[in-house]
PDB file of C-alpha atoms in Angstrom:
ATOM      1  CA  MET A   1      43.629 -32.016-117.958  1.00 46.00           C
ATOM      2  CA  SER A   2      47.215 -32.471-116.854  1.00 45.00           C
ATOM      3  CA  VAL A   3      48.393 -33.197-113.333  1.00 42.00           C
ATOM      4  CA  GLU A   4      50.333 -29.929-113.141  1.00 44.00           C
ATOM      5  CA  SER A   5      47.266 -27.866-114.004  1.00 45.00           C
ATOM      6  CA  SER A   6      45.234 -29.651-111.308  1.00 46.00           C
ATOM      7  CA  ALA A   7      47.872 -28.963-108.643  1.00 43.00           C
ATOM      8  CA  THR A   8      48.083 -25.354-109.618  1.00 46.00           C
ATOM      9  CA  GLY A   9      44.294 -24.957-109.294  1.00 50.00           C
ATOM     10  CA  SER A  10      44.250 -26.621-105.875  1.00 48.00           C
ATOM     11  CA  GLN A  11      46.939 -24.264-104.589  1.00 49.00           C
ATOM     12  CA  ARG A  12      44.961 -21.250-105.863  1.00 50.00           C
ATOM     13  CA  TRP A  13      41.821 -22.318-103.968  1.00 41.00           C
ATOM     14  CA  TRP A  14      43.810 -23.017-100.834  1.00 41.00           C
ATOM     15  CA  TRP A  15      45.162 -19.457-100.845  1.00 45.00           C
ATOM     16  CA  ILE A  16      41.732 -18.014-101.509  1.00 49.00           C
ATOM     17  CA  GLY A  17      40.223 -20.038 -98.642  1.00 51.00           C
ATOM     18  CA  GLY A  18      43.039 -19.033 -96.311  1.00 52.00           C
ATOM     19  CA  GLY A  19      42.592 -15.374 -97.208  1.00 54.00           C
ATOM     20  CA  VAL A  20      38.859 -15.530 -96.526  1.00 49.00           C
ATOM     21  CA  ALA A  21      39.441 -17.197 -93.141  1.00 56.00           C
ATOM     22  CA  ALA A  22      42.010 -14.549 -92.212  1.00 53.00           C
ATOM     23  CA  LEU A  23      39.571 -11.800 -93.202  1.00 58.00           C
ATOM     24  CA  VAL A  24      36.850 -13.340 -91.021  1.00 49.00           C
ATOM     25  CA  VAL A  25      39.221 -13.431 -88.029  1.00 48.00           C
ATOM     26  CA  VAL A  26      40.151  -9.785 -88.568  1.00 48.00           C
ATOM     27  CA  VAL A  27      36.482  -8.745 -88.771  1.00 47.00           C
ATOM     28  CA  VAL A  28      35.666 -10.648 -85.580  1.00 47.00           C
ATOM     29  CA  LEU A  29      38.565  -9.029 -83.759  1.00 50.00           C
ATOM     30  CA  VAL A  30      37.552  -5.578 -84.933  1.00 46.00           C
ATOM     31  CA  LEU A  31      33.961  -6.085 -83.855  1.00 51.00           C
ATOM     32  CA  THR A  32      35.036  -7.498 -80.514  1.00 51.00           C
ATOM     33  CA  LEU A  33      37.530  -4.768 -79.696  1.00 50.00           C
ATOM     34  CA  GLY A  34      35.431  -1.959 -81.072  1.00 52.00           C
ATOM     35  CA  GLY A  35      32.166  -3.061 -79.388  1.00 50.00           C
ATOM     36  CA  GLY A  36      33.167  -1.314 -76.158  1.00 47.00           C
ATOM     37  CA  ASP A  37      32.933   2.020 -77.937  1.00 47.00           C
ATOM     38  CA  GLU A  38      29.204   1.634 -78.586  1.00 45.00           C
ATOM     39  CA  PRO A  39      27.092   4.019 -76.417  1.00 44.00           C
ATOM     40  CA  ASP A  40      24.830   1.211 -75.188  1.00 47.00           C
ATOM     41  CA  ALA A  41      27.752  -0.949 -74.082  1.00 42.00           C
ATOM     42  CA  ARG A  42      29.181   1.675 -71.714  1.00 47.00           C
ATOM     43  CA  PRO A  43      28.546   1.033 -68.025  1.00 44.00           C
ATOM     44  CA  THR A  44      26.268   3.635 -66.488  1.00 46.00           C
ATOM     45  CA  ALA A  45      27.840   5.332 -63.462  1.00 44.00           C
ATOM     46  CA  THR A  46      25.575   5.713 -60.421  1.00 45.00           C
ATOM     47  CA  THR A  47      25.630   9.215 -58.996  1.00 43.00           C
ATOM     48  CA  THR A  48      25.057   9.450 -55.245  1.00 44.00           C
ATOM     49  CA  SER A  49      23.572  12.725 -54.048  1.00 44.00           C
ATOM     50  CA  ALA A  50      25.353  14.322 -51.114  1.00 44.00           C
ATOM     51  CA  THR A  51      22.136  16.100 -50.019  1.00 47.00           C
ATOM     52  CA  PRO A  52      20.188  14.112 -47.365  1.00 46.00           C
ATOM     53  CA  ASP A  53      16.541  13.380 -47.961  1.00 51.00           C
ATOM     54  CA  PRO A  54      14.561  15.692 -45.635  1.00 46.00           C
ATOM     55  CA  SER A  55      11.691  13.193 -45.462  1.00 49.00           C
ATOM     56  CA  ALA A  56      13.931  10.370 -44.228  1.00 46.00           C
ATOM     57  CA  SER A  57      13.573   9.496 -40.538  1.00 46.00           C
ATOM     58  CA  PRO A  58      16.777   9.624 -38.457  1.00 45.00           C
ATOM     59  CA  THR A  59      17.948   6.250 -37.296  1.00 46.00           C
ATOM     60  CA  ALA A  60      19.874   7.442 -34.259  1.00 44.00           C
ATOM     61  CA  SER A  61      17.824   7.935 -31.077  1.00 45.00           C
ATOM     62  CA  ALA A  62      17.901  11.309 -29.349  1.00 44.00           C
ATOM     63  CA  PRO A  63      19.941  11.300 -26.128  1.00 43.00           C
ATOM     64  CA  ALA A  64      17.931  10.936 -22.943  1.00 44.00           C
ATOM     65  CA  SER A  65      17.303  14.125 -21.006  1.00 43.00           C
ATOM     66  CA  ALA A  66      19.716  14.699 -18.165  1.00 42.00           C
ATOM     67  CA  THR A  67      17.004  16.345 -16.075  1.00 43.00           C
ATOM     68  CA  THR A  68      15.132  13.952 -13.801  1.00 44.00           C
ATOM     69  CA  ALA A  69      12.374  14.502 -11.273  1.00 41.00           C
ATOM     70  CA  PRO A  70      13.639  14.912  -7.678  1.00 41.00           C
ATOM     71  CA  THR A  71      13.059  11.954  -5.444  1.00 41.00           C
ATOM     72  CA  GLY A  72      12.896  11.508  -1.728  1.00 40.00           C
ATOM     73  CA  ALA A  73      15.110   9.296   0.400  1.00 40.00           C
ATOM     74  CA  SER A  74      13.043   6.216  -0.525  1.00 42.00           C
ATOM     75  CA  GLY A  75      13.414   6.815  -4.262  1.00 44.00           C
ATOM     76  CA  THR A  76       9.800   7.883  -4.788  1.00 43.00           C
ATOM     77  CA  ALA A  77       8.731  11.276  -6.032  1.00 44.00           C
ATOM     78  CA  SER A  78       8.734  13.956  -3.312  1.00 44.00           C
ATOM     79  CA  PRO A  79       5.293  15.308  -2.305  1.00 42.00           C
ATOM     80  CA  PRO A  80       4.321  18.802  -3.402  1.00 39.00           C
ATOM     81  CA  PRO A  81       5.417  21.616  -1.015  1.00 42.00           C
ATOM     82  CA  ASP A  82       1.808  22.369  -0.016  1.00 39.00           C
ATOM     83  CA  ALA A  83       1.011  18.786   0.975  1.00 35.00           C
ATOM     84  CA  ALA A  84      -0.636  18.693   4.424  1.00 32.00           C
ATOM     85  CA  PRO A  85       1.231  16.757   7.164  1.00 37.00           C
ATOM     86  CA  SER A  86      -0.393  13.532   8.366  1.00 37.00           C
ATOM     87  CA  GLY A  87      -0.536  14.724  11.986  1.00 49.00           C
ATOM     88  CA  ASP A  88       0.677  17.371  14.438  1.00 62.00           C
ATOM     89  CA  PRO A  89       4.185  16.435  15.620  1.00 58.00           C
ATOM     90  CA  GLN A  90       3.271  17.814  19.070  1.00 76.00           C
ATOM     91  CA  ASP A  91       0.431  15.321  19.603  1.00 93.00           C
ATOM     92  CA  VAL A  92       0.834  13.109  22.664  1.00 96.00           C
ATOM     93  CA  PRO A  93       0.122   9.374  22.336  1.00 96.00           C
ATOM     94  CA  VAL A  94      -3.013   8.546  24.335  1.00 96.00           C
ATOM     95  CA  PRO A  95      -4.058   4.912  24.932  1.00 94.00           C
ATOM     96  CA  PRO A  96      -7.531   3.958  23.686  1.00 91.00           C
ATOM     97  CA  LEU A  97     -10.496   3.406  25.994  1.00 85.00           C
ATOM     98  CA  GLY A  98     -12.191   0.376  24.486  1.00 82.00           C
ATOM     99  CA  ALA A  99     -12.776  -0.112  20.763  1.00 84.00           C
ATOM    100  CA  GLU A 100     -14.651   3.149  20.170  1.00 87.00           C
ATOM    101  CA  GLU A 101     -12.801   5.962  18.412  1.00 92.00           C
ATOM    102  CA  PRO A 102     -12.346   9.068  20.600  1.00 94.00           C
ATOM    103  CA  VAL A 103     -13.687  12.517  19.852  1.00 95.00           C
ATOM    104  CA  THR A 104     -10.635  14.775  19.573  1.00 95.00           C
ATOM    105  CA  GLY A 105     -10.053  18.482  20.034  1.00 94.00           C
ATOM    106  CA  ARG A 106      -7.259  20.925  20.666  1.00 92.00           C
ATOM    107  CA  GLY A 107      -6.425  23.244  23.541  1.00 89.00           C
ATOM    108  CA  ASP A 108      -9.333  24.988  25.185  1.00 87.00           C
ATOM    109  CA  GLU A 109     -11.709  24.539  22.224  1.00 92.00           C
ATOM    110  CA  PRO A 110     -14.956  22.825  23.302  1.00 94.00           C
ATOM    111  CA  VAL A 111     -15.629  19.289  22.040  1.00 95.00           C
ATOM    112  CA  ALA A 112     -19.126  17.805  22.006  1.00 94.00           C
ATOM    113  CA  THR A 113     -19.974  14.123  22.375  1.00 93.00           C
ATOM    114  CA  ASP A 114     -23.530  12.776  22.629  1.00 92.00           C
ATOM    115  CA  GLY A 115     -24.907  16.173  23.684  1.00 94.00           C
ATOM    116  CA  ILE A 116     -22.256  16.945  26.307  1.00 97.00           C
ATOM    117  CA  GLU A 117     -19.714  19.712  25.617  1.00 97.00           C
ATOM    118  CA  VAL A 118     -16.261  19.287  27.163  1.00 97.00           C
ATOM    119  CA  ARG A 119     -13.819  22.177  27.526  1.00 96.00           C
ATOM    120  CA  VAL A 120     -10.523  22.757  29.344  1.00 97.00           C
ATOM    121  CA  ALA A 121     -11.230  25.915  31.342  1.00 96.00           C
ATOM    122  CA  SER A 122      -7.622  26.238  32.575  1.00 96.00           C
ATOM    123  CA  VAL A 123      -4.387  24.387  33.344  1.00 97.00           C
ATOM    124  CA  SER A 124      -2.094  26.079  35.833  1.00 97.00           C
ATOM    125  CA  ALA A 125       1.296  25.142  37.255  1.00 96.00           C
ATOM    126  CA  THR A 126       1.508  24.536  41.000  1.00 96.00           C
ATOM    127  CA  THR A 127       3.362  22.625  43.713  1.00 96.00           C
ATOM    128  CA  THR A 128       1.502  19.575  44.878  1.00 95.00           C
ATOM    129  CA  GLU A 129       0.368  19.162  48.457  1.00 90.00           C
ATOM    130  CA  ALA A 130       1.241  15.596  49.404  1.00 77.00           C
ATOM    131  CA  LYS A 131      -0.913  14.315  52.279  1.00 80.00           C
ATOM    132  CA  GLY A 132      -1.554  10.685  51.410  1.00 75.00           C
ATOM    133  CA  PRO A 133       0.605   7.544  51.228  1.00 78.00           C
ATOM    134  CA  GLY A 134       2.782   7.510  48.109  1.00 74.00           C
ATOM    135  CA  ASP A 135       2.137  11.168  47.280  1.00 76.00           C
ATOM    136  CA  VAL A 136       5.168  13.420  46.917  1.00 80.00           C
ATOM    137  CA  VAL A 137       5.662  17.137  47.000  1.00 89.00           C
ATOM    138  CA  GLY A 138       6.766  18.447  43.626  1.00 93.00           C
ATOM    139  CA  PRO A 139       5.796  20.327  40.473  1.00 95.00           C
ATOM    140  CA  GLY A 140       2.174  19.749  39.553  1.00 96.00           C
ATOM    141  CA  ILE A 141      -0.732  21.080  37.519  1.00 97.00           C
ATOM    142  CA  LEU A 142      -4.284  22.048  38.391  1.00 97.00           C
ATOM    143  CA  VAL A 143      -6.693  21.076  35.597  1.00 98.00           C
ATOM    144  CA  THR A 144     -10.093  22.777  35.572  1.00 98.00           C
ATOM    145  CA  LEU A 145     -12.558  20.950  33.330  1.00 97.00           C
ATOM    146  CA  GLU A 146     -15.924  22.404  32.303  1.00 97.00           C
ATOM    147  CA  LEU A 147     -18.951  20.388  31.127  1.00 98.00           C
ATOM    148  CA  THR A 148     -22.086  21.814  29.504  1.00 97.00           C
ATOM    149  CA  ASN A 149     -25.176  19.672  29.047  1.00 97.00           C
ATOM    150  CA  GLN A 150     -26.688  20.390  25.622  1.00 95.00           C
ATOM    151  CA  GLY A 151     -28.887  17.296  25.664  1.00 93.00           C
ATOM    152  CA  ARG A 152     -32.390  16.624  26.977  1.00 92.00           C
ATOM    153  CA  ALA A 153     -31.562  14.412  29.930  1.00 94.00           C
ATOM    154  CA  ALA A 154     -29.571  15.029  33.096  1.00 96.00           C
ATOM    155  CA  LEU A 155     -26.012  13.696  33.255  1.00 96.00           C
ATOM    156  CA  ASP A 156     -24.626  11.999  36.353  1.00 96.00           C
ATOM    157  CA  THR A 157     -21.127  13.480  36.565  1.00 97.00           C
ATOM    158  CA  THR A 158     -20.003  11.330  39.480  1.00 94.00           C
ATOM    159  CA  GLY A 159     -18.522   8.763  37.102  1.00 91.00           C
ATOM    160  CA  VAL A 160     -16.520  11.307  35.047  1.00 97.00           C
ATOM    161  CA  ALA A 161     -12.839  10.221  34.826  1.00 97.00           C
ATOM    162  CA  VAL A 162      -9.954  12.488  33.789  1.00 98.00           C
ATOM    163  CA  ALA A 163      -6.417  11.354  32.895  1.00 98.00           C
ATOM    164  CA  ALA A 164      -3.365  13.340  31.775  1.00 98.00           C
ATOM    165  CA  PHE A 165      -0.447  12.331  29.513  1.00 98.00           C
ATOM    166  CA  GLY A 166       2.769  14.147  28.632  1.00 96.00           C
ATOM    167  CA  GLY A 167       5.680  14.014  26.220  1.00 95.00           C
ATOM    168  CA  ALA A 168       6.406  12.214  22.986  1.00 93.00           C
ATOM    169  CA  GLU A 169       6.016   8.828  24.725  1.00 94.00           C
ATOM    170  CA  GLY A 170       2.603   9.641  26.230  1.00 96.00           C
ATOM    171  CA  VAL A 171       3.756   9.124  29.832  1.00 96.00           C
ATOM    172  CA  PRO A 172       0.745   9.000  32.212  1.00 97.00           C
ATOM    173  CA  LEU A 173       0.885  11.770  34.815  1.00 97.00           C
ATOM    174  CA  SER A 174       0.197  10.586  38.334  1.00 95.00           C
ATOM    175  CA  PRO A 175      -2.944  12.053  39.929  1.00 95.00           C
ATOM    176  CA  VAL A 176      -2.417  13.548  43.392  1.00 94.00           C
ATOM    177  CA  ASP A 177      -5.698  12.555  44.985  1.00 90.00           C
ATOM    178  CA  SER A 178      -4.711  13.658  48.504  1.00 91.00           C
ATOM    179  CA  ASP A 179      -4.195  17.279  47.423  1.00 94.00           C
ATOM    180  CA  GLY A 180      -6.948  19.300  49.048  1.00 93.00           C
ATOM    181  CA  ARG A 181      -7.522  21.408  45.978  1.00 95.00           C
ATOM    182  CA  ASN A 182      -9.103  18.490  44.116  1.00 96.00           C
ATOM    183  CA  ASP A 183     -12.769  19.205  43.471  1.00 97.00           C
ATOM    184  CA  HIS A 184     -13.980  16.464  41.159  1.00 97.00           C
ATOM    185  CA  LEU A 185     -17.280  16.684  39.299  1.00 97.00           C
ATOM    186  CA  SER A 186     -20.195  15.050  41.079  1.00 96.00           C
ATOM    187  CA  GLY A 187     -23.974  15.049  41.046  1.00 96.00           C
ATOM    188  CA  ASP A 188     -26.461  15.518  38.226  1.00 97.00           C
ATOM    189  CA  LEU A 189     -25.902  18.070  35.479  1.00 97.00           C
ATOM    190  CA  ALA A 190     -29.281  19.294  34.224  1.00 97.00           C
ATOM    191  CA  PRO A 191     -29.945  20.070  30.525  1.00 97.00           C
ATOM    192  CA  GLY A 192     -28.644  23.540  29.666  1.00 97.00           C
ATOM    193  CA  ALA A 193     -26.470  23.732  32.801  1.00 98.00           C
ATOM    194  CA  SER A 194     -22.673  23.847  33.166  1.00 98.00           C
ATOM    195  CA  ALA A 195     -20.345  22.624  35.904  1.00 98.00           C
ATOM    196  CA  THR A 196     -16.592  22.619  36.569  1.00 98.00           C
ATOM    197  CA  GLY A 197     -14.272  20.188  38.318  1.00 98.00           C
ATOM    198  CA  VAL A 198     -10.637  20.493  39.462  1.00 98.00           C
ATOM    199  CA  TYR A 199      -8.098  17.662  39.098  1.00 98.00           C
ATOM    200  CA  VAL A 200      -4.498  17.711  40.410  1.00 97.00           C
ATOM    201  CA  PHE A 201      -1.672  15.837  38.616  1.00 97.00           C
ATOM    202  CA  MET A 202       2.083  15.697  38.791  1.00 96.00           C
ATOM    203  CA  SER A 203       3.554  18.033  36.159  1.00 96.00           C
ATOM    204  CA  PRO A 204       5.038  16.762  32.889  1.00 95.00           C
ATOM    205  CA  ASP A 205       8.730  17.367  32.269  1.00 93.00           C
ATOM    206  CA  GLU A 206       9.618  20.887  31.252  1.00 89.00           C
ATOM    207  CA  GLY A 207       8.862  21.470  27.588  1.00 89.00           C
ATOM    208  CA  ASP A 208       6.689  18.347  27.209  1.00 93.00           C
ATOM    209  CA  ALA A 209       3.348  18.592  25.415  1.00 94.00           C
ATOM    210  CA  LEU A 210       0.213  17.801  27.394  1.00 97.00           C
ATOM    211  CA  ALA A 211      -2.955  15.897  26.501  1.00 97.00           C
ATOM    212  CA  LEU A 212      -6.088  15.138  28.505  1.00 97.00           C
ATOM    213  CA  GLN A 213      -8.415  12.151  28.240  1.00 97.00           C
ATOM    214  CA  VAL A 214     -11.983  12.467  29.531  1.00 97.00           C
ATOM    215  CA  LEU A 215     -14.482   9.631  29.949  1.00 96.00           C
ATOM    216  CA  LEU A 216     -18.019  10.793  30.729  1.00 96.00           C
ATOM    217  CA  GLY A 217     -19.515   7.342  31.137  1.00 92.00           C
ATOM    218  CA  ALA A 218     -19.912   3.920  29.574  1.00 90.00           C
ATOM    219  CA  THR A 219     -22.369   5.157  26.914  1.00 90.00           C
ATOM    220  CA  PHE A 220     -20.257   8.115  25.752  1.00 93.00           C
ATOM    221  CA  SER A 221     -17.398   8.305  23.290  1.00 94.00           C
ATOM    222  CA  PRO A 222     -14.047   9.138  24.936  1.00 95.00           C
ATOM    223  CA  VAL A 223     -12.769  12.699  24.553  1.00 97.00           C
ATOM    224  CA  VAL A 224      -9.094  13.471  23.875  1.00 97.00           C
ATOM    225  CA  LEU A 225      -7.818  17.045  24.044  1.00 97.00           C
ATOM    226  CA  GLN A 226      -4.378  17.638  22.488  1.00 96.00           C
ATOM    227  CA  GLY A 227      -2.131  20.720  22.647  1.00 94.00           C
ATOM    228  CA  VAL A 228      -3.238  21.728  26.130  1.00 95.00           C
ATOM    229  CA  GLN A 229      -1.219  24.701  27.383  1.00 93.00           C
ATOM    230  CA  ILE A 230       0.000  25.163  30.964  1.00 94.00           C
ATOM    231  CA  SER A 231      -0.234  28.755  32.211  1.00 89.00           C
TER     232      SER A 231
END
């Protein structure tokens, strides 16, 4: 074989190899650029529904109600309208007699303690008759007290003590012992019997409430009568 023929053959194979390489590059480019058209290579768009899910729980809290329960001046809930008051505002403060709780009543209603019934028979306005040292002439009241013995033993009424108090401060009313109309209880009160006694006091100020305190003896509970009316 000649040298010229060998060179010519080498050039032919070089062109064939170059053509094959160029064809491979073209195929790769076509596959690469055309791969995006395949259905599986397309990105899938996510569709968001505009309709809210009815089963989903709302995340926002409901606004607090503007209506609140009424409160009193101290900030606590007001008591119901039909709540009973704790005490009569017209009651007069009366000091205790010892540690024993008194038996209380109102007006001329009878009050019983240890078998003895106590009742205010009447309270009338008067002018005191001052005859003793320290007594003065002025507005006064005549208190008629009635006792009824409902027990089985006689009661010695000589030791019965009556006191009067007036106004919101419970001011003691001075007894007018020298007034001749005093007729204090005395002597024995038999079972089933009744007796009355009269006691004279200076009058409370005009418009003041009146209360009476009655002590029958050391073995009896004190009696307090509130809301006593002056006629």
